[in-house]
């Protein structure tokens, strides 16, 4: 798979789905799938950094996932802690800024105790922002931003006509790194499941059947190569004529640098 060195998506979001089915296929407990999924996270973060992505947002735990069986939730929190402890040096040494979005107040102390120091320690890093969406919901994020604007209006700090699309955007922590250019979902489902709703407006969507524990550098490259063959129009008129994939690829390929994997 060949990825162009330019025209990289700046912000990639990933809905990491399929851990449970990966385990079920092997007759193993779901937690085993989450453990393998954690390894896939490490590989993917490394691949994203090597490619030079500016921002990677990983949907690790949704607000709705709290309703799963208690032992699964506990295991996910423990794995999250292990991930943060195990990846600390690699994150810091490689200039990665570790960020988190979602209803972080709901996370157990065992997670917060490692998450918060790492966020602080890495906040000046500028190579890539790795955002973990934890206890995250897109609708919840929109409602929180709307509530803040309502408070500002009620306090006389903002006029109702200043409740704009931009004002809402600026209050969405998940979009502080910009709107996602590409959103990948593994696991075969074709849905968004409450991820980055507001920012998704013009994101390119890529659905892969591979289960999350089997995702890694080649699959990330494949998704980005697909992104690079698309024409983003943002409601405007396209260039027309040339197909977005097929014979035109070679013509375009002649003038660009490609990274072989
Ligand atoms: C994704 O895998 C991980 C989380 C949602 C936390 P799932 O656990 O949803 O795996 P499937 O979809 O049941 O296979
Ligand atoms: C989406 O996966 C959430 C995460 C990957 C963290 P789910 O497995 O929770 O989504 P649904 O239930 O299939 O929509
Ligand atoms: Mg799932």
mmCIF file of N, CA and C and ligand atoms in Angstrom, residues 15-17 59-62 65 68 185 191 193, ligand 2:
data_model
loop_
_atom_site.group_PDB
_atom_site.id
_atom_site.type_symbol
_atom_site.label_atom_id
_atom_site.label_comp_id
_atom_site.label_asym_id
_atom_site.label_seq_id
_atom_site.Cartn_x
_atom_site.Cartn_y
_atom_site.Cartn_z
ATOM 1 N N UNK A 15 -12.893 4.871 15.268
ATOM 2 C CA UNK A 15 -13.849 4.148 16.108
ATOM 3 C C UNK A 15 -13.336 2.714 16.179
ATOM 4 N N UNK A 16 -12.726 2.391 17.298
ATOM 5 C CA UNK A 16 -12.010 1.110 17.436
ATOM 6 C C UNK A 16 -13.002 0.025 17.862
ATOM 7 N N UNK A 17 -13.613 -0.612 16.893
ATOM 8 C CA UNK A 17 -14.690 -1.554 17.222
ATOM 9 C C UNK A 17 -14.321 -2.982 16.815
ATOM 10 N N UNK A 59 -11.517 6.671 19.718
ATOM 11 C CA UNK A 59 -12.748 6.470 20.499
ATOM 12 C C UNK A 59 -12.533 5.198 21.312
ATOM 13 N N UNK A 60 -12.204 5.384 22.568
ATOM 14 C CA UNK A 60 -11.814 4.246 23.411
ATOM 15 C C UNK A 60 -12.952 3.767 24.299
ATOM 16 N N UNK A 61 -13.851 4.692 24.680
ATOM 17 C CA UNK A 61 -14.930 4.304 25.591
ATOM 18 C C UNK A 61 -16.039 5.346 25.481
ATOM 19 N N UNK A 62 -17.224 4.895 25.122
ATOM 20 C CA UNK A 62 -18.315 5.858 24.945
ATOM 21 C C UNK A 62 -19.083 6.042 26.247
ATOM 22 N N UNK A 65 -21.060 3.121 26.830
ATOM 23 C CA UNK A 65 -20.370 1.881 27.210
ATOM 24 C C UNK A 65 -20.400 1.621 28.721
ATOM 25 N N UNK A 68 -22.374 -1.404 29.997
ATOM 26 C CA UNK A 68 -21.930 -2.791 29.807
ATOM 27 C C UNK A 68 -21.743 -3.474 31.171
ATOM 28 N N UNK A 185 -13.796 3.449 10.878
ATOM 29 C CA UNK A 185 -14.423 2.534 11.834
ATOM 30 C C UNK A 185 -14.057 1.114 11.440
ATOM 31 N N UNK A 191 -21.744 2.572 11.055
ATOM 32 C CA UNK A 191 -22.425 3.627 11.823
ATOM 33 C C UNK A 191 -21.405 4.412 12.640
ATOM 34 N N UNK A 193 -22.110 5.755 15.923
ATOM 35 C CA UNK A 193 -22.199 5.467 17.362
ATOM 36 C C UNK A 193 -21.774 6.642 18.253
HETATM 37 C C1 LIG B 2 -18.409 2.433 19.585
HETATM 38 O O1 LIG B 2 -18.508 1.065 19.621
HETATM 39 C C2 LIG B 2 -17.677 2.941 20.805
HETATM 40 C C3 LIG B 2 -16.244 2.681 20.838
HETATM 41 C C4 LIG B 2 -15.543 2.113 19.892
HETATM 42 C C5 LIG B 2 -15.576 3.111 22.025
HETATM 43 P P1 LIG B 2 -19.782 0.333 20.237
HETATM 44 O O2 LIG B 2 -19.515 -1.126 20.118
HETATM 45 O O3 LIG B 2 -20.039 0.848 21.609
HETATM 46 O O4 LIG B 2 -20.950 0.813 19.284
HETATM 47 P P2 LIG B 2 -22.304 0.105 18.882
HETATM 48 O O5 LIG B 2 -22.940 -0.358 20.165
HETATM 49 O O6 LIG B 2 -21.963 -1.043 17.990
HETATM 50 O O7 LIG B 2 -23.088 1.150 18.156
#
